[in-house]
Amino acid sequence: MHAECFPITVLPHLSRLFTDYAESHTALPYYPLSPYSQEWACRPGSIDPAVRASISDLLLEQNRSFGAGEKTFANIERLRNGAGAVVTGQQVTLFGGPLFTLFKTATVIRKAQDATAAGYPHVPIFWLASEDHDLAEADHVALPSRHELHTLKLALEGETQLSSVGGLKLGQGVRAVLDQAMELLGPGPFLDALERCYTPDATFSQAFGRLISGIFAAHGLIVIDASARDFHALGVPVLRQAITQADALHEALVQRDKELAQAGYHSQVLVGPQSSLLFLIDAETGARLPLRRKGEDWTAGKKAYSTSELLEILQAEPERFSPNALLRAVFQDFILPTSAYIGGPAEIAYFAQSQVVYEKILGRTTPVLPRLSATLIEPAIAEVIAQHEVSITDLLSLTPEELAQRFGARSMPIEGKKKLASAGNALDEELKTLTEWMHAVDAGLGRSADVAASKMRYQMNRLRRLAANFQLQKEASLRRHVDALYLNLYPNHHPQERAVGAAFFLSRYGDGLVDLLVEHAAQECPGHKALYL
């Protein structure tokens, strides 16, 4: 097994804000530390001792319900006794979600291990984003077969559009999805774990919590679902400030958006004229509705509230209030002693906005660090890569057709390569001499010559493509190799870590994969890794 390291910019569609942050050895104005700094380990978040005791009790009870092991319970006691926390989180997606969920979790574990080894006790915590209501991002997972990527989608009964995903029951439809997973993954310990966790009467949150807890049991991962009343009661001071200081917080966010725009960046979370940092769960329907504000008046759906009415609801039913993307991390770090948050590209970009919320509510900002970013390369795919001398950068920068052309050109007989090279070089040399002479004779004549020469070079390239295509047709295995590379490493033009379900690799490599990821999450390579399995 070996690894290759590439700059993070090899990945497509990353925001400039994230890439500037990820490649900077000094902190950008919107972050307390650079991603290379180790200072976070010695400055854990400060929380009230009573909150620490209460959160430890709640975590103990909750992790028992997830079937956690002894190492997790030992870590909860370390948390109770003063340890800091390294935290990450993710939506409660079907069967563990995309591969990057494993990368996040492996990173949070490794960072906690490294801080503890350096003399600063820390524990790893995974925050279930169970209050998110975007079911379309949570109800499916993609698993590859030999020739295509299959999307397994859970069919749910009843009205679900406005409900928090974590509380939705999986229902009888999960049996059909498990059958599909069986066909693609085959029998084994991981499929057994899926069947134990993803039962019809389980909610998304319960199933995901059991699964992630089991996968990382040997590393003592603590899992938290903070959607319940007792957790929200601990975070009431944050939720209250989001109501009483709404105008000041909104003004600070608008100002931060202007600063980001002036620096050439863009906001990740839209801050509208009437937007707030909160959702309100409707008492009758259970729908999670955005709270909108205008002075002392608030609305959630078709219902209106005054500030005093919202504060009364908060006092009596804190679980009905849900923080949005810009407040969630602040709420999290009020009830946890967070030293660092491990995030993906979008989350790290969120922090550039939420920093102003942190400062106004907590008076500090939690450092955010990038998760492990990687492409996993199985042995059969590694053989194809070696045979054709192709790299990850080639796959991410070329289309399948362009890579196929390259394979065809490389596989041509030596005689054909020499003839094409000789003809191309001779044409370039003669055209260069001729067009220079025509430019010297007359500028207009020279421009016409450039156009004609460009057409001739195009025809020469067409000859190269014709020869390469003939070779592709002659050697059908070349196109199969191209298709296999893209299916496994860059499916549907998306990085593997975002497109392929973690379940695929866990079913094939089990605990060995988890240990491997924790090892490589040390991030001596701060960019993107190719990990050869």
Short mmCIF file of C-alpha atoms in Angstrom, two decimals:
data_model
loop_
_atom_site.label_atom_id
_atom_site.label_comp_id
_atom_site.label_asym_id
_atom_site.label_seq_id
_atom_site.Cartn_x
_atom_site.Cartn_y
_atom_site.Cartn_z
CA MET A 1 0.00 0.00 0.00
CA HIS A 2 1.31 3.47 -0.80
CA ALA A 3 0.02 7.02 -1.15
CA GLU A 4 0.54 9.95 -3.50
CA CYS A 5 -0.02 13.58 -2.57
CA PHE A 6 -1.50 16.26 -4.82
CA PRO A 7 -2.45 19.92 -4.25
CA ILE A 8 -6.04 20.30 -3.11
CA THR A 9 -6.67 22.35 -6.27
CA VAL A 10 -6.64 19.16 -8.38
CA LEU A 11 -10.26 18.73 -7.28
CA PRO A 12 -12.85 20.54 -9.40
CA HIS A 13 -15.47 23.08 -8.32
CA LEU A 14 -13.85 24.23 -5.06
CA SER A 15 -14.56 27.80 -3.95
CA ARG A 16 -11.62 30.19 -4.01
CA LEU A 17 -12.28 31.01 -0.37
CA PHE A 18 -11.65 27.38 0.59
CA THR A 19 -8.57 26.92 -1.61
CA ASP A 20 -7.03 30.17 -0.33
CA TYR A 21 -7.62 28.99 3.22
CA ALA A 22 -6.41 25.43 2.60
CA GLU A 23 -3.15 26.54 1.00
CA SER A 24 -2.37 29.40 3.39
CA HIS A 25 0.30 29.10 6.09
CA THR A 26 -1.04 32.23 7.77
CA ALA A 27 -4.59 32.72 9.02
CA LEU A 28 -6.99 34.50 6.69
CA PRO A 29 -8.93 37.36 8.34
CA TYR A 30 -12.01 35.13 8.68
CA TYR A 31 -10.36 32.26 10.57
CA PRO A 32 -8.55 32.23 13.93
CA LEU A 33 -5.77 29.89 12.74
CA SER A 34 -4.28 28.55 9.51
CA PRO A 35 -4.93 24.88 8.70
CA TYR A 36 -1.25 24.18 9.41
CA SER A 37 -1.31 25.57 12.97
CA GLN A 38 -1.20 23.21 15.96
CA GLU A 39 -2.19 25.88 18.49
CA TRP A 40 -5.78 24.69 18.69
CA ALA A 41 -4.75 21.67 20.77
CA CYS A 42 -3.69 23.76 23.76
CA ARG A 43 -6.75 26.05 23.78
CA PRO A 44 -9.91 23.95 24.19
CA GLY A 45 -13.26 25.68 24.23
CA SER A 46 -14.38 26.80 27.65
CA ILE A 47 -17.79 25.61 28.84
CA ASP A 48 -19.60 25.91 32.14
CA PRO A 49 -18.71 22.99 34.51
CA ALA A 50 -22.40 22.28 35.03
CA VAL A 51 -22.90 22.06 31.25
CA ARG A 52 -19.90 19.73 30.98
CA ALA A 53 -21.37 17.42 33.63
CA SER A 54 -24.82 17.46 32.04
CA ILE A 55 -23.58 16.85 28.50
CA SER A 56 -21.47 13.95 29.74
CA ASP A 57 -24.50 12.35 31.39
CA LEU A 58 -26.57 12.81 28.23
CA LEU A 59 -23.83 11.41 26.00
CA LEU A 60 -23.44 8.37 28.25
CA GLU A 61 -27.12 7.55 27.93
CA GLN A 62 -27.29 8.29 24.23
CA ASN A 63 -24.21 6.29 23.26
CA ARG A 64 -25.57 3.30 25.17
CA SER A 65 -28.58 3.49 22.86
CA PHE A 66 -26.23 3.48 19.85
CA GLY A 67 -24.53 0.32 21.13
CA ALA A 68 -21.18 2.02 21.76
CA GLY A 69 -18.21 0.13 23.18
CA GLU A 70 -16.09 0.55 26.29
CA LYS A 71 -13.58 2.88 24.61
CA THR A 72 -16.37 5.35 23.87
CA PHE A 73 -17.58 5.27 27.47
CA ALA A 74 -13.99 5.82 28.65
CA ASN A 75 -13.77 8.86 26.37
CA ILE A 76 -17.01 10.25 27.79
CA GLU A 77 -15.46 10.05 31.25
CA ARG A 78 -12.37 11.87 29.94
CA LEU A 79 -14.69 14.55 28.62
CA ARG A 80 -16.39 14.77 32.01
CA ASN A 81 -12.99 15.16 33.68
CA GLY A 82 -11.82 18.07 31.54
CA ALA A 83 -10.70 16.75 28.13
CA GLY A 84 -11.20 18.95 25.08
CA ALA A 85 -13.14 17.82 22.03
CA VAL A 86 -12.36 17.58 18.33
CA VAL A 87 -15.70 17.61 16.56
CA THR A 88 -17.06 16.86 13.13
CA GLY A 89 -20.56 16.23 11.83
CA GLN A 90 -22.65 15.15 8.89
CA GLN A 91 -26.22 14.65 7.74
CA VAL A 92 -27.77 11.34 8.75
CA THR A 93 -27.68 9.84 5.28
CA LEU A 94 -28.63 6.35 4.11
CA PHE A 95 -26.12 3.57 4.91
CA GLY A 96 -23.47 6.00 6.15
CA GLY A 97 -23.55 8.32 3.15
CA PRO A 98 -20.67 9.20 0.82
CA LEU A 99 -17.06 8.16 1.34
CA PHE A 100 -16.08 11.56 2.74
CA THR A 101 -18.09 10.74 5.90
CA LEU A 102 -15.39 8.18 6.72
CA PHE A 103 -12.70 10.74 5.94
CA LYS A 104 -14.23 13.29 8.32
CA THR A 105 -14.51 10.75 11.10
CA ALA A 106 -11.01 9.38 10.60
CA THR A 107 -9.64 12.93 10.76
CA VAL A 108 -11.44 13.82 13.98
CA ILE A 109 -10.11 10.64 15.59
CA ARG A 110 -6.54 11.22 14.43
CA LYS A 111 -6.52 14.87 15.54
CA ALA A 112 -7.78 13.87 18.99
CA GLN A 113 -5.11 11.16 19.20
CA ASP A 114 -2.33 13.55 18.18
CA ALA A 115 -3.42 16.26 20.65
CA THR A 116 -3.60 13.70 23.47
CA ALA A 117 -0.15 12.34 22.59
CA ALA A 118 1.19 15.92 22.76
CA GLY A 119 -0.08 16.24 26.34
CA TYR A 120 -3.46 17.86 25.67
CA PRO A 121 -6.21 15.28 26.34
CA HIS A 122 -8.92 15.28 23.67
CA VAL A 123 -11.78 13.05 22.57
CA PRO A 124 -13.36 12.64 19.09
CA ILE A 125 -17.04 13.55 18.71
CA PHE A 126 -19.35 13.05 15.72
CA TRP A 127 -22.35 15.41 15.62
CA LEU A 128 -25.38 13.97 13.86
CA ALA A 129 -26.96 16.76 11.80
CA SER A 130 -30.35 15.22 12.46
CA GLU A 131 -32.30 18.50 12.39
CA ASP A 132 -31.53 19.10 8.71
CA HIS A 133 -34.68 18.86 6.60
CA ASP A 134 -33.16 18.26 3.15
CA LEU A 135 -34.38 14.70 2.63
CA ALA A 136 -33.25 14.74 -1.01
CA GLU A 137 -29.64 14.72 0.21
CA ALA A 138 -30.16 11.96 2.76
CA ASP A 139 -32.47 9.31 1.29
CA HIS A 140 -30.06 7.68 -1.16
CA VAL A 141 -26.60 6.23 -1.58
CA ALA A 142 -24.60 5.32 -4.70
CA LEU A 143 -22.85 1.95 -4.97
CA PRO A 144 -20.86 0.76 -8.00
CA SER A 145 -21.15 -2.55 -9.80
CA ARG A 146 -18.62 -3.66 -12.36
CA HIS A 147 -20.00 -1.44 -15.11
CA GLU A 148 -22.12 1.32 -13.57
CA LEU A 149 -22.95 3.36 -10.50
CA HIS A 150 -26.30 2.42 -8.94
CA THR A 151 -28.31 4.88 -6.86
CA LEU A 152 -30.26 3.20 -4.08
CA LYS A 153 -33.14 5.41 -2.96
CA LEU A 154 -35.37 4.89 0.06
CA ALA A 155 -39.10 5.30 -0.55
CA LEU A 156 -40.79 6.87 2.48
CA GLU A 157 -44.46 6.98 3.31
CA GLY A 158 -46.42 10.11 4.23
CA GLU A 159 -45.55 13.82 4.12
CA THR A 160 -41.84 14.36 4.72
CA GLN A 161 -40.84 17.53 2.85
CA LEU A 162 -40.75 19.93 5.80
CA SER A 163 -39.80 17.49 8.54
CA SER A 164 -36.38 17.10 10.13
CA VAL A 165 -34.75 14.10 8.48
CA GLY A 166 -33.30 12.61 11.66
CA GLY A 167 -36.71 11.92 13.18
CA LEU A 168 -38.19 10.20 10.12
CA LYS A 169 -38.72 6.46 10.43
CA LEU A 170 -37.18 4.36 7.68
CA GLY A 171 -40.33 2.26 7.25
CA GLN A 172 -40.84 -0.97 5.35
CA GLY A 173 -39.18 0.48 2.24
CA VAL A 174 -35.77 0.00 3.81
CA ARG A 175 -36.04 -3.77 3.28
CA ALA A 176 -36.06 -3.31 -0.50
CA VAL A 177 -33.03 -1.03 -0.32
CA LEU A 178 -31.18 -3.57 1.84
CA ASP A 179 -31.95 -6.24 -0.77
CA GLN A 180 -30.44 -4.03 -3.46
CA ALA A 181 -27.38 -3.47 -1.27
CA MET A 182 -27.06 -7.22 -0.82
CA GLU A 183 -26.92 -7.71 -4.58
CA LEU A 184 -24.19 -5.08 -4.97
CA LEU A 185 -22.13 -5.65 -1.82
CA GLY A 186 -22.63 -9.35 -1.22
CA PRO A 187 -22.94 -11.03 2.18
CA GLY A 188 -20.50 -10.21 4.95
CA PRO A 189 -20.03 -8.50 8.33
CA PHE A 190 -20.76 -5.03 7.01
CA LEU A 191 -24.04 -6.01 5.38
CA ASP A 192 -24.98 -7.70 8.66
CA ALA A 193 -24.27 -4.38 10.42
CA LEU A 194 -26.49 -2.52 7.94
CA GLU A 195 -29.34 -4.93 8.59
CA ARG A 196 -28.96 -4.52 12.36
CA CYS A 197 -28.92 -0.71 12.17
CA TYR A 198 -31.34 0.04 9.34
CA THR A 199 -34.58 -1.56 10.53
CA PRO A 200 -38.08 -0.37 9.56
CA ASP A 201 -38.82 1.04 13.02
CA ALA A 202 -35.51 2.95 13.30
CA THR A 203 -35.24 6.64 12.45
CA PHE A 204 -32.56 8.03 10.13
CA SER A 205 -30.75 9.37 13.18
CA GLN A 206 -30.89 6.13 15.18
CA ALA A 207 -29.72 4.02 12.24
CA PHE A 208 -26.88 6.33 11.27
CA GLY A 209 -25.79 6.73 14.91
CA ARG A 210 -25.64 2.97 15.47
CA LEU A 211 -23.71 2.45 12.23
CA ILE A 212 -21.06 5.15 12.69
CA SER A 213 -20.66 4.18 16.35
CA GLY A 214 -20.03 0.56 15.38
CA ILE A 215 -17.65 1.35 12.54
CA PHE A 216 -15.40 3.41 14.81
CA ALA A 217 -15.97 1.54 18.09
CA ALA A 218 -12.30 0.56 18.33
CA HIS A 219 -11.34 4.24 18.29
CA GLY A 220 -13.76 5.39 20.99
CA LEU A 221 -15.84 7.72 18.82
CA ILE A 222 -18.51 9.63 20.75
CA VAL A 223 -21.73 10.23 18.79
CA ILE A 224 -24.17 13.02 19.63
CA ASP A 225 -27.70 13.71 18.41
CA ALA A 226 -28.53 17.06 19.97
CA SER A 227 -32.07 17.35 18.61
CA ALA A 228 -33.72 16.15 21.84
CA ARG A 229 -35.15 18.46 24.50
CA ASP A 230 -32.40 17.96 27.10
CA PHE A 231 -29.63 18.94 24.67
CA HIS A 232 -31.53 21.99 23.47
CA ALA A 233 -32.16 23.05 27.05
CA LEU A 234 -28.39 23.26 27.58
CA GLY A 235 -28.08 25.52 24.54
CA VAL A 236 -30.95 27.87 25.42
CA PRO A 237 -28.59 30.87 26.02
CA VAL A 238 -27.41 30.65 22.40
CA LEU A 239 -30.92 30.29 21.02
CA ARG A 240 -32.11 33.20 23.18
CA GLN A 241 -29.38 35.49 21.86
CA ALA A 242 -30.29 34.52 18.31
CA ILE A 243 -33.75 35.95 19.07
CA THR A 244 -32.94 38.97 21.25
CA GLN A 245 -29.87 40.07 19.25
CA ALA A 246 -31.31 39.28 15.84
CA ASP A 247 -30.78 42.79 14.44
CA ALA A 248 -27.15 43.03 15.57
CA LEU A 249 -26.35 39.54 14.30
CA HIS A 250 -28.01 40.23 10.97
CA GLU A 251 -26.10 43.49 10.59
CA ALA A 252 -22.81 41.74 11.36
CA LEU A 253 -23.52 39.05 8.77
CA VAL A 254 -24.45 41.61 6.11
CA GLN A 255 -21.20 43.46 6.82
CA ARG A 256 -19.21 40.21 6.59
CA ASP A 257 -20.85 39.45 3.24
CA LYS A 258 -19.70 42.85 1.97
CA GLU A 259 -16.15 42.17 3.19
CA LEU A 260 -16.11 38.78 1.48
CA ALA A 261 -17.40 40.30 -1.76
CA GLN A 262 -14.78 43.06 -1.66
CA ALA A 263 -12.09 40.40 -1.22
CA GLY A 264 -13.37 38.54 -4.28
CA TYR A 265 -15.18 35.77 -2.42
CA HIS A 266 -18.85 34.87 -2.20
CA SER A 267 -21.15 33.86 0.62
CA GLN A 268 -22.06 30.22 1.12
CA VAL A 269 -25.26 30.95 3.07
CA LEU A 270 -27.61 33.60 1.70
CA VAL A 271 -28.43 36.29 4.25
CA GLY A 272 -31.71 37.89 3.13
CA PRO A 273 -33.32 41.08 4.50
CA GLN A 274 -35.70 39.13 6.78
CA SER A 275 -33.67 36.00 7.43
CA SER A 276 -32.74 34.85 10.92
CA LEU A 277 -30.47 32.16 12.36
CA LEU A 278 -33.32 29.93 13.51
CA PHE A 279 -35.96 27.46 12.42
CA LEU A 280 -39.11 26.82 14.44
CA ILE A 281 -40.80 23.43 14.63
CA ASP A 282 -44.54 23.89 14.13
CA ALA A 283 -46.38 22.53 17.17
CA GLU A 284 -49.21 21.07 15.08
CA THR A 285 -47.57 19.71 11.93
CA GLY A 286 -43.99 19.11 13.10
CA ALA A 287 -42.72 21.03 10.06
CA ARG A 288 -39.33 22.74 10.44
CA LEU A 289 -39.97 26.28 9.21
CA PRO A 290 -37.51 29.17 8.83
CA LEU A 291 -38.14 32.02 11.25
CA ARG A 292 -38.29 35.36 9.46
CA ARG A 293 -38.00 38.66 11.26
CA LYS A 294 -38.94 42.29 10.80
CA GLY A 295 -38.27 44.36 13.86
CA GLU A 296 -40.24 42.87 16.74
CA ASP A 297 -42.42 40.81 14.42
CA TRP A 298 -41.58 37.23 13.41
CA THR A 299 -43.21 34.68 11.11
CA ALA A 300 -42.79 30.93 10.62
CA GLY A 301 -44.86 29.70 7.70
CA LYS A 302 -48.27 31.41 8.01
CA LYS A 303 -48.06 32.05 11.76
CA ALA A 304 -46.91 35.31 13.35
CA TYR A 305 -45.08 35.71 16.66
CA SER A 306 -43.74 38.52 18.79
CA THR A 307 -40.28 38.36 20.34
CA SER A 308 -41.81 37.80 23.77
CA GLU A 309 -43.91 34.91 22.45
CA LEU A 310 -40.84 33.26 20.96
CA LEU A 311 -38.98 33.61 24.27
CA GLU A 312 -41.91 31.98 26.08
CA ILE A 313 -41.84 29.05 23.65
CA LEU A 314 -38.07 28.79 24.08
CA GLN A 315 -38.42 28.60 27.85
CA ALA A 316 -41.14 25.96 27.72
CA GLU A 317 -40.14 23.96 24.60
CA PRO A 318 -36.51 24.63 23.61
CA GLU A 319 -36.51 21.59 21.33
CA ARG A 320 -38.81 23.46 18.92
CA PHE A 321 -35.97 25.83 17.97
CA SER A 322 -33.37 24.64 15.50
CA PRO A 323 -30.20 26.56 14.51
CA ASN A 324 -29.45 27.15 10.83
CA ALA A 325 -26.10 26.46 9.14
CA LEU A 326 -24.49 29.65 10.48
CA LEU A 327 -25.62 29.12 14.07
CA ARG A 328 -25.36 25.34 14.38
CA ALA A 329 -21.61 25.29 15.08
CA VAL A 330 -21.99 28.08 17.68
CA PHE A 331 -24.77 26.11 19.42
CA GLN A 332 -22.55 23.01 19.27
CA ASP A 333 -19.55 24.78 20.80
CA PHE A 334 -21.60 26.21 23.65
CA ILE A 335 -22.46 22.72 24.92
CA LEU A 336 -19.15 21.03 23.95
CA PRO A 337 -15.55 22.04 24.87
CA THR A 338 -14.55 22.14 21.20
CA SER A 339 -10.90 22.84 20.39
CA ALA A 340 -11.28 22.35 16.63
CA TYR A 341 -13.96 21.46 14.12
CA ILE A 342 -13.13 19.18 11.18
CA GLY A 343 -14.96 20.31 8.06
CA GLY A 344 -15.26 19.83 4.34
CA PRO A 345 -14.83 22.62 1.77
CA ALA A 346 -18.37 24.01 2.09
CA GLU A 347 -18.35 23.94 5.90
CA ILE A 348 -15.03 25.74 6.04
CA ALA A 349 -16.45 28.40 3.76
CA TYR A 350 -19.46 28.72 6.13
CA PHE A 351 -17.07 29.54 8.97
CA ALA A 352 -15.95 32.70 7.19
CA GLN A 353 -19.49 33.97 7.70
CA SER A 354 -20.30 32.38 11.06
CA GLN A 355 -17.14 33.83 12.63
CA VAL A 356 -19.04 37.05 13.35
CA VAL A 357 -21.82 35.03 15.03
CA TYR A 358 -19.24 33.22 17.15
CA GLU A 359 -17.70 36.47 18.32
CA LYS A 360 -21.00 38.14 19.20
CA ILE A 361 -22.45 35.14 21.06
CA LEU A 362 -19.44 33.27 22.48
CA GLY A 363 -16.75 35.94 22.33
CA ARG A 364 -14.40 33.53 20.54
CA THR A 365 -14.17 31.52 17.32
CA THR A 366 -13.48 27.81 17.11
CA PRO A 367 -10.65 26.87 14.70
CA VAL A 368 -11.80 24.85 11.70
CA LEU A 369 -9.48 22.31 10.07
CA PRO A 370 -9.85 20.49 6.73
CA ARG A 371 -10.76 16.81 6.66
CA LEU A 372 -8.74 14.14 4.90
CA SER A 373 -9.38 14.34 1.15
CA ALA A 374 -8.57 11.19 -0.81
CA THR A 375 -9.26 8.87 -3.72
CA LEU A 376 -9.13 5.15 -2.87
CA ILE A 377 -7.53 3.00 -5.56
CA GLU A 378 -8.18 -0.74 -5.55
CA PRO A 379 -5.53 -3.19 -6.83
CA ALA A 380 -7.21 -3.91 -10.18
CA ILE A 381 -7.54 -0.20 -10.92
CA ALA A 382 -3.95 0.36 -9.79
CA GLU A 383 -2.84 -2.13 -12.46
CA VAL A 384 -4.65 -0.16 -15.16
CA ILE A 385 -3.09 3.08 -13.90
CA ALA A 386 0.38 1.55 -14.01
CA GLN A 387 -0.15 -0.04 -17.42
CA HIS A 388 -1.15 3.25 -19.04
CA GLU A 389 1.01 5.57 -16.92
CA VAL A 390 -1.99 7.71 -15.97
CA SER A 391 -2.41 9.82 -12.82
CA ILE A 392 -5.25 11.23 -10.74
CA THR A 393 -4.59 14.65 -12.23
CA ASP A 394 -5.16 13.22 -15.71
CA LEU A 395 -8.55 11.80 -14.71
CA LEU A 396 -9.68 15.02 -13.05
CA SER A 397 -8.55 17.29 -15.89
CA LEU A 398 -9.42 15.23 -19.00
CA THR A 399 -12.73 13.95 -20.34
CA PRO A 400 -13.08 10.20 -20.91
CA GLU A 401 -12.88 10.84 -24.66
CA GLU A 402 -9.65 12.78 -24.28
CA LEU A 403 -8.09 10.09 -22.12
CA ALA A 404 -9.22 7.39 -24.55
CA GLN A 405 -7.52 9.32 -27.37
CA ARG A 406 -4.33 9.40 -25.32
CA PHE A 407 -4.49 5.65 -24.70
CA GLY A 408 -5.09 5.00 -28.40
CA ALA A 409 -2.19 7.22 -29.44
CA ARG A 410 0.17 5.54 -26.98
CA SER A 411 -0.77 2.04 -28.15
CA MET A 412 -0.10 2.70 -31.85
CA PRO A 413 2.78 0.79 -33.47
CA ILE A 414 6.13 2.58 -33.29
CA GLU A 415 6.21 3.02 -37.05
CA GLY A 416 2.89 4.89 -37.03
CA LYS A 417 3.96 7.13 -34.14
CA LYS A 418 7.15 8.04 -35.97
CA LYS A 419 5.35 8.88 -39.19
CA LEU A 420 2.78 11.11 -37.43
CA ALA A 421 5.49 12.83 -35.41
CA SER A 422 7.65 13.37 -38.49
CA ALA A 423 4.78 14.77 -40.53
CA GLY A 424 3.61 17.02 -37.69
CA ASN A 425 7.09 18.40 -37.00
CA ALA A 426 7.78 19.02 -40.69
CA LEU A 427 4.43 20.79 -41.12
CA ASP A 428 5.03 23.02 -38.07
CA GLU A 429 8.50 23.98 -39.28
CA GLU A 430 7.42 24.77 -42.83
CA LEU A 431 4.35 26.74 -41.71
CA LYS A 432 6.43 28.74 -39.22
CA THR A 433 8.89 29.78 -41.94
CA LEU A 434 6.16 30.53 -44.46
CA THR A 435 3.93 32.61 -42.15
CA GLU A 436 6.91 34.63 -40.90
CA TRP A 437 7.78 35.51 -44.51
CA MET A 438 4.16 36.48 -45.28
CA HIS A 439 3.99 38.72 -42.18
CA ALA A 440 7.14 40.45 -43.38
CA VAL A 441 5.65 41.03 -46.83
CA ASP A 442 2.32 42.46 -45.57
CA ALA A 443 0.46 42.51 -42.24
CA GLY A 444 -2.89 41.60 -43.83
CA LEU A 445 -1.31 38.76 -45.79
CA GLY A 446 0.31 37.54 -42.56
CA ARG A 447 -3.04 37.43 -40.74
CA SER A 448 -4.58 35.42 -43.59
CA ALA A 449 -1.61 33.09 -43.47
CA ASP A 450 -2.10 32.51 -39.73
CA VAL A 451 -5.73 31.49 -40.33
CA ALA A 452 -4.78 29.11 -43.12
CA ALA A 453 -1.92 27.64 -41.06
CA SER A 454 -4.29 27.06 -38.13
CA LYS A 455 -6.61 25.07 -40.41
CA MET A 456 -3.70 22.96 -41.63
CA ARG A 457 -2.61 22.21 -38.05
CA TYR A 458 -6.21 21.27 -37.23
CA GLN A 459 -6.19 18.76 -40.10
CA MET A 460 -2.89 17.36 -38.85
CA ASN A 461 -4.43 16.87 -35.39
CA ARG A 462 -7.42 15.25 -37.09
CA LEU A 463 -5.06 12.70 -38.64
CA ARG A 464 -3.68 11.97 -35.18
CA ARG A 465 -7.22 11.46 -33.82
CA LEU A 466 -8.17 9.21 -36.72
CA ALA A 467 -5.15 7.02 -36.06
CA ALA A 468 -5.84 6.92 -32.32
CA ASN A 469 -9.54 6.09 -32.88
CA PHE A 470 -8.60 3.26 -35.21
CA GLN A 471 -6.34 1.87 -32.51
CA LEU A 472 -9.17 2.19 -29.94
CA GLN A 473 -11.49 0.20 -32.21
CA LYS A 474 -8.79 -2.38 -32.82
CA GLU A 475 -8.05 -2.79 -29.09
CA ALA A 476 -11.44 -2.71 -27.35
CA SER A 477 -9.79 -3.23 -23.97
CA LEU A 478 -8.46 0.35 -24.09
CA ARG A 479 -11.94 1.85 -23.91
CA ARG A 480 -12.92 -0.60 -21.19
CA HIS A 481 -9.91 0.54 -19.18
CA VAL A 482 -10.92 4.18 -19.57
CA ASP A 483 -14.49 3.46 -18.49
CA ALA A 484 -13.27 1.47 -15.47
CA LEU A 485 -10.99 4.30 -14.36
CA TYR A 486 -13.73 6.92 -14.47
CA LEU A 487 -16.38 4.68 -12.90
CA ASN A 488 -14.14 3.87 -9.95
CA LEU A 489 -12.25 7.13 -9.45
CA TYR A 490 -14.27 9.97 -10.99
CA PRO A 491 -17.84 8.70 -11.57
CA ASN A 492 -20.19 11.00 -13.46
CA HIS A 493 -17.54 13.74 -13.27
CA HIS A 494 -17.66 13.87 -9.47
CA PRO A 495 -14.76 13.11 -7.12
CA GLN A 496 -15.01 9.57 -5.77
CA GLU A 497 -15.19 10.81 -2.17
CA ARG A 498 -18.44 12.64 -2.90
CA ALA A 499 -20.06 10.19 -5.31
CA VAL A 500 -19.46 6.67 -3.98
CA GLY A 501 -21.03 5.37 -0.78
CA ALA A 502 -18.73 4.48 2.09
CA ALA A 503 -20.61 1.18 2.34
CA PHE A 504 -18.92 -0.09 -0.82
CA PHE A 505 -15.40 0.15 0.58
CA LEU A 506 -16.38 -0.89 4.12
CA SER A 507 -17.95 -4.08 2.77
CA ARG A 508 -14.73 -4.93 0.92
CA TYR A 509 -12.05 -3.85 3.39
CA GLY A 510 -13.73 -3.68 6.82
CA ASP A 511 -11.82 -2.57 9.90
CA GLY A 512 -8.54 -2.50 7.99
CA LEU A 513 -9.83 0.40 5.91
CA VAL A 514 -10.84 2.35 9.04
CA ASP A 515 -7.38 1.94 10.56
CA LEU A 516 -5.76 2.93 7.28
CA LEU A 517 -7.80 6.13 7.04
CA VAL A 518 -7.04 7.10 10.63
CA GLU A 519 -3.34 6.59 9.87
CA HIS A 520 -3.43 8.82 6.79
CA ALA A 521 -5.63 11.47 8.41
CA ALA A 522 -2.47 12.83 10.07
CA GLN A 523 -2.41 15.01 6.94
CA GLU A 524 1.30 15.31 6.40
CA CYS A 525 -0.13 15.84 2.92
CA PRO A 526 -2.50 18.82 3.35
CA GLY A 527 -3.94 18.44 -0.14
CA HIS A 528 -5.57 15.46 -1.85
CA LYS A 529 -4.25 11.91 -1.49
CA ALA A 530 -4.37 8.92 -3.79
CA LEU A 531 -4.43 5.91 -1.44
CA TYR A 532 -3.53 2.61 -3.10
CA LEU A 533 -5.27 -0.22 -1.22
#
